Structures are given as C-alpha cells and as structure tokens.
PDB file of C-alpha atoms and ligand atoms in Angstrom:
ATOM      1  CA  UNK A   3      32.377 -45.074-147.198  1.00 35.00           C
ATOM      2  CA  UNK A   4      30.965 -44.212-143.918  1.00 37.00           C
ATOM      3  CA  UNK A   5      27.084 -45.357-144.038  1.00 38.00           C
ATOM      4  CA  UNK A   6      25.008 -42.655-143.467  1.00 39.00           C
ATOM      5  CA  UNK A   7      27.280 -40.650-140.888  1.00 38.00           C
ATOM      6  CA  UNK A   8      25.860 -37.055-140.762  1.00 39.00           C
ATOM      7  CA  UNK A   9      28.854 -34.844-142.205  1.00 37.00           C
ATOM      8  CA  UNK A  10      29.953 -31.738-139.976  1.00 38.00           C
ATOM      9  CA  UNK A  11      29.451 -28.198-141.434  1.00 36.00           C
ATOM     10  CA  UNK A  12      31.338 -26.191-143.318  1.00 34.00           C
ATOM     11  CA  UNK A  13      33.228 -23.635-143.421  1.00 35.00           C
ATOM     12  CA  UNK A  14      36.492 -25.409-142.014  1.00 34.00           C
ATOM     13  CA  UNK A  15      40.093 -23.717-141.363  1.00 35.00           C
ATOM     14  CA  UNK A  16      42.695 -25.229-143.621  1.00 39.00           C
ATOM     15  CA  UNK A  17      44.277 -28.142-142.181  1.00 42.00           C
ATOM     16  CA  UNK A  18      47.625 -28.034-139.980  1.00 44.00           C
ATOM     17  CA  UNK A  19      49.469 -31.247-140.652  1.00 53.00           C
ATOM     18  CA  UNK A  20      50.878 -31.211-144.393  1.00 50.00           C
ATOM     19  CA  UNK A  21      49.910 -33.690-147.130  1.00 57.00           C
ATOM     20  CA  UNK A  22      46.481 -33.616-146.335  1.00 71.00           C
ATOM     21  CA  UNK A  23      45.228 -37.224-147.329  1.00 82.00           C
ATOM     22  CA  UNK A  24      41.058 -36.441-147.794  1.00 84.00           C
ATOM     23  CA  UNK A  25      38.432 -39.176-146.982  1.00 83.00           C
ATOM     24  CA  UNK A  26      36.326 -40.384-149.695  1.00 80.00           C
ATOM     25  CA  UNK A  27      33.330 -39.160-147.291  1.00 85.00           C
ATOM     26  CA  UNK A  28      35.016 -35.803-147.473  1.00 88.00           C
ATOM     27  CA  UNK A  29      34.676 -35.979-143.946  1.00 93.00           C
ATOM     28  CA  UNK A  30      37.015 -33.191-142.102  1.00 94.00           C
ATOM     29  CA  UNK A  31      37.473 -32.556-138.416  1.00 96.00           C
ATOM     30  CA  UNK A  32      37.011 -28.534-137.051  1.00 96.00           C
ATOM     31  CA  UNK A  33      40.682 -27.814-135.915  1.00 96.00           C
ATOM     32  CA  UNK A  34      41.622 -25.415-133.184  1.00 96.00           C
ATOM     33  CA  UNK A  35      45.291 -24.496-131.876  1.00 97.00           C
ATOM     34  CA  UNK A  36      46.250 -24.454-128.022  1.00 96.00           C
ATOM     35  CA  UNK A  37      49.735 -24.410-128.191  1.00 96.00           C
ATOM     36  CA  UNK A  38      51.590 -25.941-125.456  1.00 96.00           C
ATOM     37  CA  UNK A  39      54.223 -23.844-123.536  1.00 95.00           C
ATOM     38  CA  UNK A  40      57.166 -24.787-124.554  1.00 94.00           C
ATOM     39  CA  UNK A  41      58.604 -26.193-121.450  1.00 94.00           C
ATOM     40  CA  UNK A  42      56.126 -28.868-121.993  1.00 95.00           C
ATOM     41  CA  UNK A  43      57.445 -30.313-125.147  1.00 95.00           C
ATOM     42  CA  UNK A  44      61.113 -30.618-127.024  1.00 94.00           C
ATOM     43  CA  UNK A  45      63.174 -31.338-130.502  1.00 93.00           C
ATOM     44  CA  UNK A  46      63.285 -34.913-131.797  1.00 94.00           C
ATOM     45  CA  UNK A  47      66.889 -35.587-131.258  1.00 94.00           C
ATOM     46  CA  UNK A  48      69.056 -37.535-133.628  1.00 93.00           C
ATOM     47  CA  UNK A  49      71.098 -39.450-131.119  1.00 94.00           C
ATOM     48  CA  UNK A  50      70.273 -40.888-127.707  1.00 95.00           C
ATOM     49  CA  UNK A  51      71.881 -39.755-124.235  1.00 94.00           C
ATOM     50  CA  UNK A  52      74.691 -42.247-124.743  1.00 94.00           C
ATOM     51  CA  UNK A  53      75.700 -40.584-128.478  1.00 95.00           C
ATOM     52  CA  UNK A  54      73.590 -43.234-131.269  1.00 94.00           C
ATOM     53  CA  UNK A  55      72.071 -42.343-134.057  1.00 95.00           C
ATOM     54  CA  UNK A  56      68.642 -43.068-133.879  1.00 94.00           C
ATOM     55  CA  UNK A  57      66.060 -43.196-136.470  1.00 91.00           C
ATOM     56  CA  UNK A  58      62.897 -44.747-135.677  1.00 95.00           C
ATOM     57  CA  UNK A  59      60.009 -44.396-138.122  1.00 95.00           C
ATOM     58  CA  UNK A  60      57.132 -42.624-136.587  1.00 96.00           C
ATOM     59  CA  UNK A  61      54.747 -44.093-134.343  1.00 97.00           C
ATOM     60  CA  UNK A  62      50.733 -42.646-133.420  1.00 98.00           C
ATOM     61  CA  UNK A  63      50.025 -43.578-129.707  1.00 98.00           C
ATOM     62  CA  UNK A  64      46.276 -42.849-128.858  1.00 98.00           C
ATOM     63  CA  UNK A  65      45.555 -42.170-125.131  1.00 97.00           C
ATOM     64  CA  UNK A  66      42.488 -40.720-123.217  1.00 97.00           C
ATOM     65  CA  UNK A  67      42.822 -37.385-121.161  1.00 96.00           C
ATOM     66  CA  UNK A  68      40.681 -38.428-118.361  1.00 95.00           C
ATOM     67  CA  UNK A  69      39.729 -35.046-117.295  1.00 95.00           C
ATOM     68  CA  UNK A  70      37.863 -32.838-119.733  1.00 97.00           C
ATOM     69  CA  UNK A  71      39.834 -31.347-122.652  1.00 97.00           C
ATOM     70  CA  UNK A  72      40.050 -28.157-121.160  1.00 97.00           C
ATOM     71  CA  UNK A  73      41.674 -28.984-118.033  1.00 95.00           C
ATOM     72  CA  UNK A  74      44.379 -31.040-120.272  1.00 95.00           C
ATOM     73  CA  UNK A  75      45.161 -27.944-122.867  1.00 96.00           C
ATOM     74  CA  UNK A  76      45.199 -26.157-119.152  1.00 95.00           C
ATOM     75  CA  UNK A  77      47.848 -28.231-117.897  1.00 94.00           C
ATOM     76  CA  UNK A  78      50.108 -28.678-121.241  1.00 95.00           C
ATOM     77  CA  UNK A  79      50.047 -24.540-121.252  1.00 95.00           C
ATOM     78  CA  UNK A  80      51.145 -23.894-117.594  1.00 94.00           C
ATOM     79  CA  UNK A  81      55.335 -23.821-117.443  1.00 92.00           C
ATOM     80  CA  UNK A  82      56.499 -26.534-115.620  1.00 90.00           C
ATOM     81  CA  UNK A  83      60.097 -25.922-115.297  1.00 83.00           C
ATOM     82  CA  UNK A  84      60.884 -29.383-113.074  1.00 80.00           C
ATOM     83  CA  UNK A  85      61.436 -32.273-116.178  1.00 80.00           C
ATOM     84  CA  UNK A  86      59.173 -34.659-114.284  1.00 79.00           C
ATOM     85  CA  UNK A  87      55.938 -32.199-114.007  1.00 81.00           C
ATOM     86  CA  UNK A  88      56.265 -31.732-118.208  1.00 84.00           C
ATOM     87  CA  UNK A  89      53.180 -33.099-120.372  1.00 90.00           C
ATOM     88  CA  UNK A  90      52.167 -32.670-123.539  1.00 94.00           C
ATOM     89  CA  UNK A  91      50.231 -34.565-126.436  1.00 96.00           C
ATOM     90  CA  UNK A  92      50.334 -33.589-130.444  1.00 97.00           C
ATOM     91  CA  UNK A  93      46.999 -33.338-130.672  1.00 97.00           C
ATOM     92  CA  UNK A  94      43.069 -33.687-128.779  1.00 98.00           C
ATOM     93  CA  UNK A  95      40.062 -34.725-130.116  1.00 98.00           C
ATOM     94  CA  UNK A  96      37.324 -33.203-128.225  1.00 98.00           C
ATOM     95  CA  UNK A  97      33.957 -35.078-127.276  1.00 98.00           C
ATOM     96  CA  UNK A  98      32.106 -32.974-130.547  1.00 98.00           C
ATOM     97  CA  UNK A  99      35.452 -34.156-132.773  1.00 98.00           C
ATOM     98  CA  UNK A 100      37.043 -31.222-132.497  1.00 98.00           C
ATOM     99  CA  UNK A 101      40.971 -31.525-133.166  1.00 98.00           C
ATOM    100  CA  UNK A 102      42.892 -29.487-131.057  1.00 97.00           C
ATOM    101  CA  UNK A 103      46.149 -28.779-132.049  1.00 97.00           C
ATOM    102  CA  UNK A 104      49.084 -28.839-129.005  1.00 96.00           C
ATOM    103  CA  UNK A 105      52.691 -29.516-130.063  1.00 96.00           C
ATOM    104  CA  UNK A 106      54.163 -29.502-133.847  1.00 95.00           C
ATOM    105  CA  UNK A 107      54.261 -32.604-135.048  1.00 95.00           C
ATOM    106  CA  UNK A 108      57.984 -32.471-136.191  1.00 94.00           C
ATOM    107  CA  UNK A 109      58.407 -31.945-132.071  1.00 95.00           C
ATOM    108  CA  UNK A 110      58.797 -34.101-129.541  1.00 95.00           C
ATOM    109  CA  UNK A 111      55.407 -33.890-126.978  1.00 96.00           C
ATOM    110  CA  UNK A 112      56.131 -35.353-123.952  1.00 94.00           C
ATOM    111  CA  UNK A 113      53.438 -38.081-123.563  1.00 95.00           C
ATOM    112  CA  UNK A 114      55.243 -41.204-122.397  1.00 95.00           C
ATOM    113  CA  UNK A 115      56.860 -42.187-119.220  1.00 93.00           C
ATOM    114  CA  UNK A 116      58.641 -45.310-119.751  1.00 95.00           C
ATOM    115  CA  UNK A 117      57.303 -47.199-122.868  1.00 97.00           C
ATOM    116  CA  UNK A 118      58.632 -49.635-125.539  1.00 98.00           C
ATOM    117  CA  UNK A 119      57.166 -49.754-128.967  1.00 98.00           C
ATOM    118  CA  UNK A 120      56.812 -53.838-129.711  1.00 98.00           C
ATOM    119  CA  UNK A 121      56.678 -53.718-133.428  1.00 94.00           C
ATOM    120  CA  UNK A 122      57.651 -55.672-136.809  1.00 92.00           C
ATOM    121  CA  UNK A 123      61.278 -54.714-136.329  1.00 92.00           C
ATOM    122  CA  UNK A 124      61.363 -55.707-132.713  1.00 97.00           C
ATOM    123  CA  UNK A 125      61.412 -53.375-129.536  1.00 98.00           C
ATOM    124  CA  UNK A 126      61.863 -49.467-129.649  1.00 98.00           C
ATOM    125  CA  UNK A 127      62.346 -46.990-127.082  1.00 98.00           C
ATOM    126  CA  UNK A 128      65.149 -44.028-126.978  1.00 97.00           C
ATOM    127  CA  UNK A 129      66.637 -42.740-123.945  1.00 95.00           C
ATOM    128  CA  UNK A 130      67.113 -39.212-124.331  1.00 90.00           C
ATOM    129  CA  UNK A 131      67.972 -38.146-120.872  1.00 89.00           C
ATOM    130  CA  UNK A 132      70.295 -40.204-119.028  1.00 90.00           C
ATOM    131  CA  UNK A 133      67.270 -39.116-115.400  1.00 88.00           C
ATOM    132  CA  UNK A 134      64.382 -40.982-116.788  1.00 88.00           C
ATOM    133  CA  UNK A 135      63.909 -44.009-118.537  1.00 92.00           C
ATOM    134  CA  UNK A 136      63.639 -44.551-122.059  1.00 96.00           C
ATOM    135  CA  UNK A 137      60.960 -44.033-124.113  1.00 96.00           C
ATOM    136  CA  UNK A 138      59.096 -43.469-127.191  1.00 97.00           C
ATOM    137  CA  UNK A 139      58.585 -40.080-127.160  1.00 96.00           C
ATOM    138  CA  UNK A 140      61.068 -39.539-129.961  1.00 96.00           C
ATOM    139  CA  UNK A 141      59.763 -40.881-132.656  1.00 97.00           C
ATOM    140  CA  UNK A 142      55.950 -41.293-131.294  1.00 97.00           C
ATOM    141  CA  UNK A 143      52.976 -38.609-132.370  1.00 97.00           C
ATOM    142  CA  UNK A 144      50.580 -38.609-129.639  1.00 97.00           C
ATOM    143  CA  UNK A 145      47.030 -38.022-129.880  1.00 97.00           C
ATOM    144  CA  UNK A 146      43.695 -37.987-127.283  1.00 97.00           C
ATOM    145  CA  UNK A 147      41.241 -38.922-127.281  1.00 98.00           C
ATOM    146  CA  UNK A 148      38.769 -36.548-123.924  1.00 98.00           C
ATOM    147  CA  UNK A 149      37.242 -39.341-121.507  1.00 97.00           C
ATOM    148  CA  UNK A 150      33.370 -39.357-121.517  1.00 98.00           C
ATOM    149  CA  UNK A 151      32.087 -37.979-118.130  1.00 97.00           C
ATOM    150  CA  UNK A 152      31.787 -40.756-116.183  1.00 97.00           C
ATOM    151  CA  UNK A 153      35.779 -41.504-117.281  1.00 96.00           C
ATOM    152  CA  UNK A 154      36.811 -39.045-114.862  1.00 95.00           C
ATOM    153  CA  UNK A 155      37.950 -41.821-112.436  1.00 90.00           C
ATOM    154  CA  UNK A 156      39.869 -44.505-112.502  1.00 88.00           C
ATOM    155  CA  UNK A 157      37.553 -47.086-113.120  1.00 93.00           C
ATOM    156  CA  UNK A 158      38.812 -50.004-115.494  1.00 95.00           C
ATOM    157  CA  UNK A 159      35.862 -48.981-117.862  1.00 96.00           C
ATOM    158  CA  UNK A 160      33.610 -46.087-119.177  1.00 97.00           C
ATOM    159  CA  UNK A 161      31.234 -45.055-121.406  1.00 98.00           C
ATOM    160  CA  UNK A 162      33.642 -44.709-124.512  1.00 98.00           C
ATOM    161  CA  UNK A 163      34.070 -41.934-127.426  1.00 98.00           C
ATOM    162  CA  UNK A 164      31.599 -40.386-129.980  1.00 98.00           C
ATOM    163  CA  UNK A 165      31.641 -41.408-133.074  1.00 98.00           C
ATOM    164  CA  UNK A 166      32.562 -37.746-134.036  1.00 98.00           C
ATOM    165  CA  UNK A 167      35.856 -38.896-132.085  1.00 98.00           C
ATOM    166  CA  UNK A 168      36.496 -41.925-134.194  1.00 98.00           C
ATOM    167  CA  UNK A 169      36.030 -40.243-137.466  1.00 97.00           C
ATOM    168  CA  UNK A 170      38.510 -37.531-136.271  1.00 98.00           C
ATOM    169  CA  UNK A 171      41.000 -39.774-134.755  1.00 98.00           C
ATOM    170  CA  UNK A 172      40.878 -41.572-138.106  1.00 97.00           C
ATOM    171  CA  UNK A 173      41.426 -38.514-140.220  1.00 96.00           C
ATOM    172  CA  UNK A 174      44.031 -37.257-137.686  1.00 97.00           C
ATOM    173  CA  UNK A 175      45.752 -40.500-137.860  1.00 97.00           C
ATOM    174  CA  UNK A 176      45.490 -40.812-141.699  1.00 95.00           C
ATOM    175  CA  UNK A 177      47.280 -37.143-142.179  1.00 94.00           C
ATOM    176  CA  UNK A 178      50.324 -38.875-140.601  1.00 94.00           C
ATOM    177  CA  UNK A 179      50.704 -41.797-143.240  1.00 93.00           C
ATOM    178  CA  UNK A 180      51.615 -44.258-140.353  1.00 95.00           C
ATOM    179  CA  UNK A 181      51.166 -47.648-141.383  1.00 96.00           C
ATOM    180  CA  UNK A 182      49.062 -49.841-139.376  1.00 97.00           C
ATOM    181  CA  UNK A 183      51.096 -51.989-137.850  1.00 97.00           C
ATOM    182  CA  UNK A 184      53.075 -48.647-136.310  1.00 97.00           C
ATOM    183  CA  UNK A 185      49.865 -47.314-134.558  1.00 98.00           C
ATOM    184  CA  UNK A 186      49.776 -47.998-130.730  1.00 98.00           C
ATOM    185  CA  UNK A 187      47.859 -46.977-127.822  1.00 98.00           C
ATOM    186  CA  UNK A 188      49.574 -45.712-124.422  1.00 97.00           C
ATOM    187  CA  UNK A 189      48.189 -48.832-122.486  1.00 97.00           C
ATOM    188  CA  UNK A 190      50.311 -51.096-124.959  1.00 98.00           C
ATOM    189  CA  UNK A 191      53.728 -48.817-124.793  1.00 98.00           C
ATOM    190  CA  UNK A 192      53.624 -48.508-120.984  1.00 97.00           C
ATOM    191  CA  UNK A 193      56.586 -49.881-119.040  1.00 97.00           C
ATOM    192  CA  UNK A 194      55.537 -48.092-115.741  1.00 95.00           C
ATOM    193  CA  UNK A 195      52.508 -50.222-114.907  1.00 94.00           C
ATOM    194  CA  UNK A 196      50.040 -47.341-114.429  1.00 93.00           C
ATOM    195  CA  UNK A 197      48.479 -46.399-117.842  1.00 94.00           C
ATOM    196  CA  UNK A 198      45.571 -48.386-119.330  1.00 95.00           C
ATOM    197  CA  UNK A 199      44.653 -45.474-121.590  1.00 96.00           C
ATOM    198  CA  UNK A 200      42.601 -45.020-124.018  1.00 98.00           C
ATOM    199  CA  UNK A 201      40.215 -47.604-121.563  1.00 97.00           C
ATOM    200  CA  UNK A 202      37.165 -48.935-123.722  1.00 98.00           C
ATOM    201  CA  UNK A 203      38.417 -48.240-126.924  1.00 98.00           C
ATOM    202  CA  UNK A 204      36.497 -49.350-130.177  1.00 98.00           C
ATOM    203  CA  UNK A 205      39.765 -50.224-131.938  1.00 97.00           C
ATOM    204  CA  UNK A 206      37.352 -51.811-134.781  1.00 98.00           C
ATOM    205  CA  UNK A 207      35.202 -49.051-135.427  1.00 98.00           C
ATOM    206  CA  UNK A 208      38.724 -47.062-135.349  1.00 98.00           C
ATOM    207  CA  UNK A 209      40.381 -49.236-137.823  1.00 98.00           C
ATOM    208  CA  UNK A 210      37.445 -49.506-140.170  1.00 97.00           C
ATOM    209  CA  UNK A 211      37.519 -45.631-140.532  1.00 97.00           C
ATOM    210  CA  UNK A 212      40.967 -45.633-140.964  1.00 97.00           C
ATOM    211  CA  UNK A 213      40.782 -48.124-143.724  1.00 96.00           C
ATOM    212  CA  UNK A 214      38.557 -45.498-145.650  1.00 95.00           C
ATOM    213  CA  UNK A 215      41.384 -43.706-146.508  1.00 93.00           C
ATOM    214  CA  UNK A 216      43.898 -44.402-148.889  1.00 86.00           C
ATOM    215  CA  UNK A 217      47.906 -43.883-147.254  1.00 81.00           C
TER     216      UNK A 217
HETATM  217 ZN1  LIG B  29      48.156 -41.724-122.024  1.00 53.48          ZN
END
C-alpha cells in the first residue's frame, strides 16, 4: 500500500501501454502524447549490423532530462536528419507525475550512446549500425525522469524527484512487466564516460513502489 499518499484526480485517459497491471492504491499517472518525429527514433531490428539474430529480453533504463520537460519533448520533435544529433526516450515523467508519452514502446528510442546491459545472463549490447558503437537501445525502454530546477547543471547532485515522479515511474515501469533484476539506469549502461543520469535517485523509495504491484 502506499501510506497515506494523496491519490491524483480523476477523470484519467485510458492508458497507452497494453496489459495494464493496476496498483492496489489504484494509483494512475495523467498521460499525455508528444510524439517524437520520427527521425528521432527506429524499428527494433532482429539481427545486428554483422547479420545475428538477436533477442534480448527487454530492459527499462531510467535517466533524468536535465532541462525541463518541455525543452526535451522540444528536442525529440525537431528532425534531425544527421544519425548523431537523433534523441529520443519512450516515455517522461513530468515534475507533477505526468507521463508523457514519446516513442512506441515496440520502437526503438534512441536513448543510449554506447552502453552495455551487465545482467544475470552476462553483458548485452547490439550494434545496429556498423558508425556507432553498440548499444542497448534495441532491446532497452527508456524512461525520464525531468531534473528538479536546480538540476539544470551539471553538478554531481540535486534536489531529486517528487514523489508524484516515483509513483509514476513505478506504475510506468510496472506496465512493462520487466523483472527487477532487468531494470537499469543510464549512469549504470554508459560506456562513454559522460552520463551519471538519473543523479540523486531514491532507488529505494522507487523499488518499494514498484514492489506494490504484482508482475
Ligand atoms: Zn540519460
């Protein structure tokens, strides 16, 4: 249960994502849609760029936008025909919990440089264009979580996420029946060396939603 958190009002849209899995709280995010252009995100393929099959299970990655939600959905709708300018995450989860919807989730967003998932069956990545390094974009849903005010910068900390936030990012995150020990965070899939995102993250109050739901 969660303890006394206020509830947000009704009415809400339907959800997007399919096999809606509902909190015993009853709890459930407002959703919006910003669609991406679609130069910012892709298919999943079903081989690599050298010709494997691949067929990773799904992973959720949670980052941080750093600037405010607007200027992200800004930036994932604005064509950016050159492959290294292209950006996108699933979904956003605004300061008041809002989910914003970006990309499909059956597509691939485009929010990973080079990364490798560590997991139980050892490491992941897929290299889908022979230009850029591997990564997990093919099998990874990403979701964001927008930076408090004073995360603007890049300071090593900030102020953190509502709680509105952490019960959205735990419904969000429940709807895609990932198992725990799949979910990730952009900091721990980086292989450039340059993301720490999401920075001051309560992954304890995030997992102790999460657990509220049955998957
Ligand atoms: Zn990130």
């Amino acid at each position: 249960m969660l303890r006394g958190m206020p509830l947000p009002e009704p009415p809400f849209p339907e959800p997007i994502l399919p096999g809606t899995t509902a909190s015993p709280s009853g709890y459930v995010p407002r959703q919006e849609s910003a669609p991406a252009h679609p130069t910012n995100y892709g298919e999943r393929f079903a081989q690599d760029s050298d010709g494997r099959l691949v067929s990773n299970d799904l992973i959720v990655v949670i980052h941080e936008t750093v600037g405010s939600a607007s200027s992200a959905i800004n930036t994932f709708q604005t064509p950016h025909p050159r492959d290294e300018d292209q950006v996108s995450y699933h979904s956003l989860i605004k300061r008041d919990g809002t989910v914003v919807y970006i990309v499909p989730p059956e597509l691939r967003a485009f929010g990973a440089g080079s990364s490798v998932f560590e997991g139980p069956n050892g490491p992941e990545t897929v290299r889908t264009n022979p230009a850029f390094a591997s990564s997990v974009n093919n099998f990874a849903y990403h979701t964001s979580l927008e930076s408090p005010n004073d995360g603007r910068g890049n300071s090593s900390r900030h102020s953190g996420y509502t709680e509105a936030q952490y019960q959205s990012l735990a419904w969000v995150v429940a709807q895609t029946h990932v198992p725990d020990n799949r979910i990730t965070t952009h900091r721990a899939v980086d292989r450039s060396g340059t993301r720490r995102d999401p920075r001051s993250f309560n992954s304890q109050r995030f997992i102790e939603l999460l657990h509220t739901y049955s998957r």
